[in-house]
C-alpha positions as YAML, in Angstrom:
chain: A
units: angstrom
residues:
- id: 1
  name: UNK
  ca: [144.66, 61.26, 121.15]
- id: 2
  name: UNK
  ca: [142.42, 63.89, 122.24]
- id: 3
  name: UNK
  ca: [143.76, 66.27, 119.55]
- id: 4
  name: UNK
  ca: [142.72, 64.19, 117.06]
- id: 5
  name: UNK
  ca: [139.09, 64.05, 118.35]
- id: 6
  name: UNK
  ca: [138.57, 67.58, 118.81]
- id: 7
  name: UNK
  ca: [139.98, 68.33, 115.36]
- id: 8
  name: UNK
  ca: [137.24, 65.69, 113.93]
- id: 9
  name: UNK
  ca: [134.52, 66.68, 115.61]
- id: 10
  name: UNK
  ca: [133.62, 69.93, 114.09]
- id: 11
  name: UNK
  ca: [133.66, 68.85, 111.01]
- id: 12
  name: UNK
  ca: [131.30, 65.56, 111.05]
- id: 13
  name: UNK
  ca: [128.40, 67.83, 112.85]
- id: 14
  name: UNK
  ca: [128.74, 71.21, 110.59]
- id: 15
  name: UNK
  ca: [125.07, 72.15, 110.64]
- id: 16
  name: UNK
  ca: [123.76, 73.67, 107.16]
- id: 17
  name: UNK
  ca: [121.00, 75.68, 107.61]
- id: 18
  name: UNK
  ca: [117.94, 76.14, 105.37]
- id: 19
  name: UNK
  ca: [116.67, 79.87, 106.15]
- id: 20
  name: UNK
  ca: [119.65, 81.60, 104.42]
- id: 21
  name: UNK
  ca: [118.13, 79.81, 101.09]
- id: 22
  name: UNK
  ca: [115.15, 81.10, 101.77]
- id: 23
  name: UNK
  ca: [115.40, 84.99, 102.83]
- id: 24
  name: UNK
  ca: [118.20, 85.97, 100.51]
- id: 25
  name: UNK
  ca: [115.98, 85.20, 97.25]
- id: 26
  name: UNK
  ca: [113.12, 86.62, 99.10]
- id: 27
  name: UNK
  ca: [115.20, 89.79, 99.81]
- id: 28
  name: UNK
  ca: [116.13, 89.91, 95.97]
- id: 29
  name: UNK
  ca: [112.86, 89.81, 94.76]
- id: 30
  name: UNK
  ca: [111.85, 92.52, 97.07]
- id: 31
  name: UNK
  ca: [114.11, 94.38, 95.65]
- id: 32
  name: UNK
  ca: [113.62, 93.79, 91.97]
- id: 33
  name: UNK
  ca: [109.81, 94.30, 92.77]
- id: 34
  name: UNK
  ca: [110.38, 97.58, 94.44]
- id: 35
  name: UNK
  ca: [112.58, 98.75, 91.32]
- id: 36
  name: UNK
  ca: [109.97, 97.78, 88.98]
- id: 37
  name: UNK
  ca: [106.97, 99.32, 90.71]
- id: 38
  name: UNK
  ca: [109.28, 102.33, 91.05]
- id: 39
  name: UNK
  ca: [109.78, 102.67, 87.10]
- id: 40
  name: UNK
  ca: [106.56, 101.93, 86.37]
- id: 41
  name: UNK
  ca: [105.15, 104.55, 88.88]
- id: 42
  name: UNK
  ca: [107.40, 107.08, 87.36]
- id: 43
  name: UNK
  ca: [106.64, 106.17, 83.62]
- id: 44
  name: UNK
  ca: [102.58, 106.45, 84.60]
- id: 45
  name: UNK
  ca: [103.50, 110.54, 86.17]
- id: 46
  name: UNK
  ca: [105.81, 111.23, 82.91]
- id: 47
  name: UNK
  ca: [102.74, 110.20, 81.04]
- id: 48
  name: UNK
  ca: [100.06, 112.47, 82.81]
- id: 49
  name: UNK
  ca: [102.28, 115.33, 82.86]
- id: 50
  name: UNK
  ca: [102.73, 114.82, 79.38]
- id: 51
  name: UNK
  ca: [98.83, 114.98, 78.70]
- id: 52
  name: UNK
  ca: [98.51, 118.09, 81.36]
- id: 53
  name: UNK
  ca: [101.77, 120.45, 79.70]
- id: 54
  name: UNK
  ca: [100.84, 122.95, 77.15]
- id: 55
  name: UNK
  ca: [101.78, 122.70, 73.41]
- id: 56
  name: UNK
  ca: [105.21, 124.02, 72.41]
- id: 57
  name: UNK
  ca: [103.91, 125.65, 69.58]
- id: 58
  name: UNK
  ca: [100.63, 127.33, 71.60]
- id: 59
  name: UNK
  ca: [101.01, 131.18, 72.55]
- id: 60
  name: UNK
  ca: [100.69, 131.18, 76.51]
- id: 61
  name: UNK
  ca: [96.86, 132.01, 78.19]
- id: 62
  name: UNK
  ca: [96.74, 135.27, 79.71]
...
């Protein structure tokens, strides 16, 4: 008889918890953010070294 108590037990007071719901999609979006951000950082460089780089057709100063 006590078998049969301690195998229903467990299972009538599993506990579901809320914060896994919560951080995982938070951790997701942190990382989409960062990758974003990232890309766009780097586009924003490739576009002022672009301005800054001499012609390929100029003759180099001296």
């Amino acid at each position: 008889m006590t078998n049969k108590m301690n195998q229903s037990a467990p299972t009538e007071n599993q506990r579901r918890y809320l914060w896994p719901w919560i951080v995982w999609p938070m951790a997701l979006l942190f990382v989409v953010i960062t990758v974003v951000s990232v890309w766009l950082n780097a586009k924003k460089i490739e576009g002022q070294r672009d301005v800054n780089a001499p012609l390929p057709s100029s003759a180099p100063v001296r």
